[in-house]
mmCIF file of C-alpha atoms in Angstrom:
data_model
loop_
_atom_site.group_PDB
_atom_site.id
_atom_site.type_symbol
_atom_site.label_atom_id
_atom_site.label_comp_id
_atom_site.label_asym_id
_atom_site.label_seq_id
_atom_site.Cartn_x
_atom_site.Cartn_y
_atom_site.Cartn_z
ATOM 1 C CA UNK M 1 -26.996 -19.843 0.347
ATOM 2 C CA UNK M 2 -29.600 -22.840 -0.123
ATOM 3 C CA UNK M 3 -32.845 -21.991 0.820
ATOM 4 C CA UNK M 4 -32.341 -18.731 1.308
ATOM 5 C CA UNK M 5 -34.294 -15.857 -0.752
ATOM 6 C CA UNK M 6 -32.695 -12.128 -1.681
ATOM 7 C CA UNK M 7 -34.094 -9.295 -2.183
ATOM 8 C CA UNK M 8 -31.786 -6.651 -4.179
ATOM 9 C CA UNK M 9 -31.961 -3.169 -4.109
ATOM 10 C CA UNK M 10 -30.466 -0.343 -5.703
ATOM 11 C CA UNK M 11 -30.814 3.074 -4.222
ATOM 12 C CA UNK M 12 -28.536 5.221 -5.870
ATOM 13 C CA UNK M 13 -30.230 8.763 -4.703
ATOM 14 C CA UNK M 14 -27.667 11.162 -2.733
ATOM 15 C CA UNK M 15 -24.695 9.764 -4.037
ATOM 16 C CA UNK M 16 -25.044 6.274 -1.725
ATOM 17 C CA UNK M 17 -26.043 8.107 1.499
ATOM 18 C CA UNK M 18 -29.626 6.772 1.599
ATOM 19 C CA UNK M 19 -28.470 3.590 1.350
ATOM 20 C CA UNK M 20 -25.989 3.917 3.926
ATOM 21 C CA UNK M 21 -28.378 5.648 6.095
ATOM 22 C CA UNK M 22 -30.780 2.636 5.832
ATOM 23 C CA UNK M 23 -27.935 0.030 6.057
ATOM 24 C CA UNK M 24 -26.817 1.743 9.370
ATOM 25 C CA UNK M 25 -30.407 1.662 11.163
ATOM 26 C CA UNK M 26 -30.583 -2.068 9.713
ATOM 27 C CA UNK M 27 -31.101 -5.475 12.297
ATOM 28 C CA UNK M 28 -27.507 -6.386 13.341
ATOM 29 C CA UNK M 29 -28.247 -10.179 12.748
ATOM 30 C CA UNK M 30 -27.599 -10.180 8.750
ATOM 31 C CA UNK M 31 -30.476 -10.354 7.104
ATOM 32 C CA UNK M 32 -29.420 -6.900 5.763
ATOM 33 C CA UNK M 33 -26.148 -5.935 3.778
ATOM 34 C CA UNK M 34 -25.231 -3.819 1.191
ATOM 35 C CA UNK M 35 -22.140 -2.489 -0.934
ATOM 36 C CA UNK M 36 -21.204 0.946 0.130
ATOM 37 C CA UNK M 37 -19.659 3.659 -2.404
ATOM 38 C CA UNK M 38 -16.441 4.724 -1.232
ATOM 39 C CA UNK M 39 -17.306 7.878 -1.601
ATOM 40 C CA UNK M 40 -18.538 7.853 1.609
ATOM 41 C CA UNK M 41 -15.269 7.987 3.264
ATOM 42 C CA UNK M 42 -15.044 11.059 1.866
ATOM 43 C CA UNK M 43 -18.399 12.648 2.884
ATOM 44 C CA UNK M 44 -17.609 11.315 6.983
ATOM 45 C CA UNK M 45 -14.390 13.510 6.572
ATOM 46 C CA UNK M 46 -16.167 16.490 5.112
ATOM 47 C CA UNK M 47 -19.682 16.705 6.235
ATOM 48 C CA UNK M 48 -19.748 14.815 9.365
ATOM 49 C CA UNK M 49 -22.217 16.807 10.836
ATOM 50 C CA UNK M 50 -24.539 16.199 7.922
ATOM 51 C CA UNK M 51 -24.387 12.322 7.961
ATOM 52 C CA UNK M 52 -26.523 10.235 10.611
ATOM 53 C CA UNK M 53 -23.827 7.311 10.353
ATOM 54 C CA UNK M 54 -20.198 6.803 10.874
ATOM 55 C CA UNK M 55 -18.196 4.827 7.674
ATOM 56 C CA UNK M 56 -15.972 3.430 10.089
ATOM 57 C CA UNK M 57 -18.926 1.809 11.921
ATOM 58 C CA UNK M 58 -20.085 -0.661 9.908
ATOM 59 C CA UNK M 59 -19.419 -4.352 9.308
ATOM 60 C CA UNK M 60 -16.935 -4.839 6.645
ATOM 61 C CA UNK M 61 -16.662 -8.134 5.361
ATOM 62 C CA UNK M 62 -13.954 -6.703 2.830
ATOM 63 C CA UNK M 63 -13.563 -5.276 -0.559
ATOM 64 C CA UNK M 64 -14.008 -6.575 -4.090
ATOM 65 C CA UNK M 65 -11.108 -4.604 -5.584
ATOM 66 C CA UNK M 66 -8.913 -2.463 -4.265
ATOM 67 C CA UNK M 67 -8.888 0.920 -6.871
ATOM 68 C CA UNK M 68 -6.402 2.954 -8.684
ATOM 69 C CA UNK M 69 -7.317 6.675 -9.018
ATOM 70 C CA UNK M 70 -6.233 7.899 -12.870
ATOM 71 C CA UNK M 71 -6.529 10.872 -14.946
ATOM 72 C CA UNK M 72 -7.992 10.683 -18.619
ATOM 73 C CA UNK M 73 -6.744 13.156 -21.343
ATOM 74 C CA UNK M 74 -9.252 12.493 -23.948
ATOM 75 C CA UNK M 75 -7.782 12.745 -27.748
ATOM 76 C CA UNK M 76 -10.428 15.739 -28.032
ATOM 77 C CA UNK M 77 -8.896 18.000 -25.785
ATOM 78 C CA UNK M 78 -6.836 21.114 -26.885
ATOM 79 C CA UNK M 79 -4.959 20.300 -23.457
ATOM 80 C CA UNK M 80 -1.997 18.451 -25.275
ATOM 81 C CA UNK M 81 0.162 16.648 -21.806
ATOM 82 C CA UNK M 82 -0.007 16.325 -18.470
ATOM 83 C CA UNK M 83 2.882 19.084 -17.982
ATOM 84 C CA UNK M 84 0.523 21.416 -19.355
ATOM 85 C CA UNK M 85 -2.417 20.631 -16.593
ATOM 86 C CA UNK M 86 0.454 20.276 -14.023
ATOM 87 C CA UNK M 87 1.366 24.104 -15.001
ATOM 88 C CA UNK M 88 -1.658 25.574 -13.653
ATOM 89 C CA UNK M 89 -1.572 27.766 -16.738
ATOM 90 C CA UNK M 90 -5.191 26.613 -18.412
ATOM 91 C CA UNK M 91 -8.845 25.707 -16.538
ATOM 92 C CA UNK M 92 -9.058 21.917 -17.297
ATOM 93 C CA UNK M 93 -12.849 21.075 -17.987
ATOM 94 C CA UNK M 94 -13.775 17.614 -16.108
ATOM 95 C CA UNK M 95 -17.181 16.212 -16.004
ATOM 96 C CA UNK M 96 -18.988 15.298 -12.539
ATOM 97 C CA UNK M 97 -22.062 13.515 -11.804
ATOM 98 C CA UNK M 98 -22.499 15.250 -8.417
ATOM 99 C CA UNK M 99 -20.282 17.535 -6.006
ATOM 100 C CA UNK M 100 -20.429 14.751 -3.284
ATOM 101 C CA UNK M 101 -18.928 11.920 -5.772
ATOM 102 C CA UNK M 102 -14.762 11.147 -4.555
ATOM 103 C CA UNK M 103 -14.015 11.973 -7.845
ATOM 104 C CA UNK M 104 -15.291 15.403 -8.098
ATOM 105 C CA UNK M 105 -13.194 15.506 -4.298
ATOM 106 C CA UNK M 106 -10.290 14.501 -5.854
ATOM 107 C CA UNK M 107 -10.243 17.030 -8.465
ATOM 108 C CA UNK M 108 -10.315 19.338 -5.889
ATOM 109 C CA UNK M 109 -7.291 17.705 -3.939
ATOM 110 C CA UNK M 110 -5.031 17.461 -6.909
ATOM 111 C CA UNK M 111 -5.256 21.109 -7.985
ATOM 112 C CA UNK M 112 -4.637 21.914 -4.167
ATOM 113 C CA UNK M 113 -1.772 19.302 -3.853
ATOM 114 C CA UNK M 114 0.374 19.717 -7.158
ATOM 115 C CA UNK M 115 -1.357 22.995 -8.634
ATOM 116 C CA UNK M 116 -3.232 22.188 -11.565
ATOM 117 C CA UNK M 117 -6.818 23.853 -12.433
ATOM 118 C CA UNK M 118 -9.390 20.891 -12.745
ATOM 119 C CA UNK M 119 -12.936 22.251 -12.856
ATOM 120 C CA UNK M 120 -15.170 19.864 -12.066
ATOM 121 C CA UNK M 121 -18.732 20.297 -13.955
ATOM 122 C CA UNK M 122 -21.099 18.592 -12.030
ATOM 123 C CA UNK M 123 -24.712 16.803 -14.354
ATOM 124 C CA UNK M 124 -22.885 14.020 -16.068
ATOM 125 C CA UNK M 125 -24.576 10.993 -14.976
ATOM 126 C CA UNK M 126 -22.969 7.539 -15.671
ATOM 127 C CA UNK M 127 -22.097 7.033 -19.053
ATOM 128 C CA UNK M 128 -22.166 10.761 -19.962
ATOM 129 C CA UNK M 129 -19.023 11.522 -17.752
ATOM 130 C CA UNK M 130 -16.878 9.328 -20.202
ATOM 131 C CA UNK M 131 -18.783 10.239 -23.428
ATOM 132 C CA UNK M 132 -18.038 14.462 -22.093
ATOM 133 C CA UNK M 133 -14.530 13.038 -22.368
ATOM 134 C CA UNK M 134 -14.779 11.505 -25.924
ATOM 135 C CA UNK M 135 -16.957 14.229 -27.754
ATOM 136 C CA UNK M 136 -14.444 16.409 -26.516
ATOM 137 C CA UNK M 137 -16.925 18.773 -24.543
ATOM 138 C CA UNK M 138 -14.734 18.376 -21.466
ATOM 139 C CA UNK M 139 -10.954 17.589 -21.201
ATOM 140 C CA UNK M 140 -10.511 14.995 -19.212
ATOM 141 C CA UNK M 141 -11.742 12.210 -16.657
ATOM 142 C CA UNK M 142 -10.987 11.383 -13.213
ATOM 143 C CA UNK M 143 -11.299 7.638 -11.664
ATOM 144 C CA UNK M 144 -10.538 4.098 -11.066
ATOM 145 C CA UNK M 145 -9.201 2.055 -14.240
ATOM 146 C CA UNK M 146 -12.671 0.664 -14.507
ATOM 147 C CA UNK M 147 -14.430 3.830 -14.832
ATOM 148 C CA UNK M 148 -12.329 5.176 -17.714
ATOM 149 C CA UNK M 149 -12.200 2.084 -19.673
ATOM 150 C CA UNK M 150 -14.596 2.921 -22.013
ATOM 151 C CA UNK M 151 -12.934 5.801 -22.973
ATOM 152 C CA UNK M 152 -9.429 3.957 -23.909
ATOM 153 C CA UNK M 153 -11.381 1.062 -25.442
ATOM 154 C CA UNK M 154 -12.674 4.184 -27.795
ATOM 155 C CA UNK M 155 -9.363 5.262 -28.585
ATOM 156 C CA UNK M 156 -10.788 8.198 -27.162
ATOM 157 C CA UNK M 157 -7.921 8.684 -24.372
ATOM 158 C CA UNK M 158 -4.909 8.024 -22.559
ATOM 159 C CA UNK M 159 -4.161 7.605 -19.265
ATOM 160 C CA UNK M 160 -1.247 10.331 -18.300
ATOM 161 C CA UNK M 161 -1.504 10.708 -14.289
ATOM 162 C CA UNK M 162 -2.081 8.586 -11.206
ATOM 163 C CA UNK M 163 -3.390 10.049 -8.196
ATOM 164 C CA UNK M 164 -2.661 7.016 -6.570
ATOM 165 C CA UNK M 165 0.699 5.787 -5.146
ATOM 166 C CA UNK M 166 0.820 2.224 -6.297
ATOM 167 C CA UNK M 167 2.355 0.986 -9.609
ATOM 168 C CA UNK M 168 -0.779 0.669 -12.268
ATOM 169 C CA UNK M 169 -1.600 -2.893 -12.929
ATOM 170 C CA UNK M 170 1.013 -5.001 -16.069
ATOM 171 C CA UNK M 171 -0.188 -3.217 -19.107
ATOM 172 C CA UNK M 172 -0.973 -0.181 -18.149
ATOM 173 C CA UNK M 173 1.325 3.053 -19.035
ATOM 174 C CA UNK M 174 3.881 4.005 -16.437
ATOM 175 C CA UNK M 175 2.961 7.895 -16.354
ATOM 176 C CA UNK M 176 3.076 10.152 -13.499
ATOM 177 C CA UNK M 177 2.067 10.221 -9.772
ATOM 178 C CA UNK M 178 0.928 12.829 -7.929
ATOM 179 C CA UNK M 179 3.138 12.164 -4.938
ATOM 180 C CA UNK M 180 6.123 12.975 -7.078
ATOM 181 C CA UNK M 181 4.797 16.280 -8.069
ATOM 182 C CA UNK M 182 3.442 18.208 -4.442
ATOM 183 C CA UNK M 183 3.862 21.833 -4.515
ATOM 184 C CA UNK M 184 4.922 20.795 -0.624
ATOM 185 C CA UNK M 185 6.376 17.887 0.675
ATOM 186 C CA UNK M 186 4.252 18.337 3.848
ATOM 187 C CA UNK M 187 0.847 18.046 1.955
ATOM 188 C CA UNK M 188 2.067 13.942 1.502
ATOM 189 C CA UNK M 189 -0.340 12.959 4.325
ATOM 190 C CA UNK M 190 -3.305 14.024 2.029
ATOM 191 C CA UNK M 191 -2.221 11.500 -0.514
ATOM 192 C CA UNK M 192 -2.414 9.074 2.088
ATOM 193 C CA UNK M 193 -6.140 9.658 1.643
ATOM 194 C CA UNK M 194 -6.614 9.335 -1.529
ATOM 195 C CA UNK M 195 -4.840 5.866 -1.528
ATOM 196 C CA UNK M 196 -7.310 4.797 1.609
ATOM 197 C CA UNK M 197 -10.193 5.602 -0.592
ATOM 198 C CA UNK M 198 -9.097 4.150 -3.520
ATOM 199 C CA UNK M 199 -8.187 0.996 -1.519
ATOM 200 C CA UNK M 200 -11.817 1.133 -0.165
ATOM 201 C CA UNK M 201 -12.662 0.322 -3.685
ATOM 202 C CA UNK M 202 -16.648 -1.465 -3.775
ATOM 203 C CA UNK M 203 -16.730 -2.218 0.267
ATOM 204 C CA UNK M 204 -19.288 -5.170 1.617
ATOM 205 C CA UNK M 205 -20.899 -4.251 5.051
ATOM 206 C CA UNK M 206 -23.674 -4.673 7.015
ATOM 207 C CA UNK M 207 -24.395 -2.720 9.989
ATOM 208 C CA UNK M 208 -22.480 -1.914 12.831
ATOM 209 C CA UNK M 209 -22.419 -4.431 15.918
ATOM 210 C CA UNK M 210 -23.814 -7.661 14.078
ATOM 211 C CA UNK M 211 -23.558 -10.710 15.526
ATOM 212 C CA UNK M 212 -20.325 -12.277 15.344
ATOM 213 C CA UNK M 213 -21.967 -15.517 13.566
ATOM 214 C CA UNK M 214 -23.818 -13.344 11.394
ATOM 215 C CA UNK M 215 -21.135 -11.657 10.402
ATOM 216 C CA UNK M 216 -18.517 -14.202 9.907
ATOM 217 C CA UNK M 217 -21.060 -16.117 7.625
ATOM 218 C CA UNK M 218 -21.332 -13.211 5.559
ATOM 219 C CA UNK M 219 -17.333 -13.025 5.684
ATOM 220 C CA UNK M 220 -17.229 -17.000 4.585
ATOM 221 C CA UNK M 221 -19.508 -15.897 1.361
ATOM 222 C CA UNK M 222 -17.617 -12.994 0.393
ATOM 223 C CA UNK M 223 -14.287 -14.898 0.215
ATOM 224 C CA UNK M 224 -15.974 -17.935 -1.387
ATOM 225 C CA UNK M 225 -17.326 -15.601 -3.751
ATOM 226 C CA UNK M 226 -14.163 -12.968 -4.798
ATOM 227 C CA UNK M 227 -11.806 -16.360 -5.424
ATOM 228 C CA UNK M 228 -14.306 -18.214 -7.231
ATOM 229 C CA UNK M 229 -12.073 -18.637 -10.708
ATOM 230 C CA UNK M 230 -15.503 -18.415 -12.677
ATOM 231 C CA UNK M 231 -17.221 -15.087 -10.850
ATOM 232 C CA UNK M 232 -13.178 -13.749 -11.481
ATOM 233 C CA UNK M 233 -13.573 -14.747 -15.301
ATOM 234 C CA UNK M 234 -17.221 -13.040 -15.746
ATOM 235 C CA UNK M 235 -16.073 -9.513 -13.609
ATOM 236 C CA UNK M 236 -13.617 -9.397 -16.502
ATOM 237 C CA UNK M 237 -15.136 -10.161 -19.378
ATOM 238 C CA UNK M 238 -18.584 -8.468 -18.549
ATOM 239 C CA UNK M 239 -17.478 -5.774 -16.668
ATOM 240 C CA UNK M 240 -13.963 -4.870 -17.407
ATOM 241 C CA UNK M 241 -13.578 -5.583 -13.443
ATOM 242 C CA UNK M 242 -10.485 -6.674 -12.217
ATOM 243 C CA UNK M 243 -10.743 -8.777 -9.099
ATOM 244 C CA UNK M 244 -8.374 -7.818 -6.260
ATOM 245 C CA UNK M 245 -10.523 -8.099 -2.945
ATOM 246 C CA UNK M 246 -9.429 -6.913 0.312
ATOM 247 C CA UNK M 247 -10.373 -8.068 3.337
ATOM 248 C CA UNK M 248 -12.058 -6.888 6.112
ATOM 249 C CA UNK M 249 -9.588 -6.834 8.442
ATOM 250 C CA UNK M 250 -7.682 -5.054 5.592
ATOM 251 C CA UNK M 251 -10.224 -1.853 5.736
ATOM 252 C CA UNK M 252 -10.519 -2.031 9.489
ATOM 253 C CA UNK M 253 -6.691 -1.444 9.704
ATOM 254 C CA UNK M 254 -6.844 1.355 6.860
ATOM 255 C CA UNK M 255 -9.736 2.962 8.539
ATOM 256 C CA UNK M 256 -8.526 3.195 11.839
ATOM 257 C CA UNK M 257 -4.663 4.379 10.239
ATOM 258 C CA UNK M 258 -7.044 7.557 8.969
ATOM 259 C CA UNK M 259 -8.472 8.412 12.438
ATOM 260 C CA UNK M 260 -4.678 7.804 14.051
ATOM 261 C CA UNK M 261 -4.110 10.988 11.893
ATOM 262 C CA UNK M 262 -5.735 13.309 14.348
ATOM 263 C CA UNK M 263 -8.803 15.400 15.346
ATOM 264 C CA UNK M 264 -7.814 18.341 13.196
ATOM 265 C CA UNK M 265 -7.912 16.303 9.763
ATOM 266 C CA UNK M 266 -11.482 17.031 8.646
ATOM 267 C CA UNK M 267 -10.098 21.317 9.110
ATOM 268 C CA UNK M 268 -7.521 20.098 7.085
ATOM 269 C CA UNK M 269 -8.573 18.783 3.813
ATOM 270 C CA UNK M 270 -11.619 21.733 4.403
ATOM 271 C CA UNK M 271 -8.927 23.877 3.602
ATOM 272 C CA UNK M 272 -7.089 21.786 0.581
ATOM 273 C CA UNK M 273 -10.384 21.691 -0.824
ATOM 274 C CA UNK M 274 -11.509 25.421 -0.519
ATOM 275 C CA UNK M 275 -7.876 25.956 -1.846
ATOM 276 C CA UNK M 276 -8.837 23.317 -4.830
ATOM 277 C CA UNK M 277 -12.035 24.926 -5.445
ATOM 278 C CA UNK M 278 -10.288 28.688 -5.388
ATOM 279 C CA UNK M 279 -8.000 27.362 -8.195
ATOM 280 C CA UNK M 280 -10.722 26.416 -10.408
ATOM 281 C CA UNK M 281 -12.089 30.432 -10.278
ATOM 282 C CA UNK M 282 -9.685 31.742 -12.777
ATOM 283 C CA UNK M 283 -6.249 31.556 -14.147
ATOM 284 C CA UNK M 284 -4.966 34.201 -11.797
ATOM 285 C CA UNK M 285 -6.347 32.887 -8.377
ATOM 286 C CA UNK M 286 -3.941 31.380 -5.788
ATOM 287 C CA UNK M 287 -3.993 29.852 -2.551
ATOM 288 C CA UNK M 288 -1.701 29.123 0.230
#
């Protein structure tokens, strides 16, 4: 972009909503865009009424990797397999930043979906939800690959479940999914949204209704950008990031697969959740 001065900010207050919120009242004609947090996806299916923007009405010019959602055991942990968390026979300690981030959500939708007993403690900011993990104050970690690569890099823990339905990248342990393992076959649609926000990975937007020129330049950068064999090379090295964009035709389709799912959904995964969250109160609880 010759000639052309940025300003970068990073608002990270309410777990990206600010941001959004700002990005959503923004001029259409480019001069603002911003990477959204996928956990946002989440938030328009949960709290709709709280949010003054829709998700699925921005701009996407596409994605810069498209997630996998894992579980960490750390080496710490009394909690010896996954069979054991699986069981729904123990509380399984699992540190949170906050109760709006997806993967304090997802905690919530796994014990709901296969019947474990995740209890996410939210206060761990950044770094401190992986070092909970290796000092052995919680038991495990929930996240994309990226996330919980410090913690394997330690030899502080091992990846032994995928929320997520695709294979994990070459290298990676084959180890369990949680489609295989639903208390009830009809509950597979909720994976389904899991996967969409884990294929949402870091989304590029900028506000809804921009001008079509605006917004294709901003598409022409992004691609230029995500194949650029050198910006590839430095995501990995520097950030343990694995480049695997999507596009944003890609999210457009996921997004609007989501809302073909029907006007009841957002009832829906209320429910999984409350069940998640009624799991997590002691070892006797149960839900529906």
């Amino acid at each position: 972009m010759p000639g052309t001065r940025l300003r970068i900010e990073n608002i990270e207050r309410a777990g990206g909503q600010i941001a959004a919120s700002d990005l959503w009242r923004a001029p259409a004609d480019g001069s603002v865009v911003g990477f959204l947090r996928s956990n946002l996806f989440y938030a328009e299916l949960m709290e709709r009424s709280t949010l003054d923007f829709g998700f699925t009405g921005f701009t996407f010019f596409g994605s810069i990797t498209r997630g996998h959602r894992v579980l960490v055991l750390g080496n710490e942990s009394r909690i010896e397999n996954i069979e054991t968390i699986l069981s729904g026979d123990r509380i399984i300690l699992k540190s949170a930043d906050a109760v709006n981030s997806s993967h304090y959500y997802e905690a919530l939708l796994m014990n709901a979906l296969a019947g474990s007993r995740i209890l996410p403690v939210p206060g761990f900011a950044g770094g401190a939800r992986n070092m909970a993990v290796i000092s052995g104050e919680v038991d495990c970690q929930i996240g994309s690959i990226e996330a919980v690569q410090p913690i394997i890099e330690a030899g502080a823990g091992r990846i032994v479940f995928r929320l997520t339905s695709a294979p994990l990248p070459e290298g990676l342990p084959d180890v369990p999914r949680l489609a295989d393992h639903l208390r009830d076959p009809a509950l597979a649609w909720a994976v389904r949204i899991i996967d969409a926000a884990a294929m949402l990975g870091r989304p590029f937007a900028g506000p809804p209704d921009m001008e079509p020129s605006a917004a294709g330049h901003w598409k022409v950068l992004f691609e230029a950008v995500v194949n650029n064999p050198a910006f590839r090379e430095l995501s990995r090295v520097e950030e343990g990031l694995v480049i695997d964009p999507a596009s944003g035709e890609d999210i457009a389709e996921l997004l609007s697969g989501i809302a073909g799912m029907g006007d009841g959904l957002q009832d829906d995964i209320d429910s999984l959740l409350d069940c998640g969250q009624l799991l997590t109160s002691s070892e006797e609880s149960q839900c529906g």
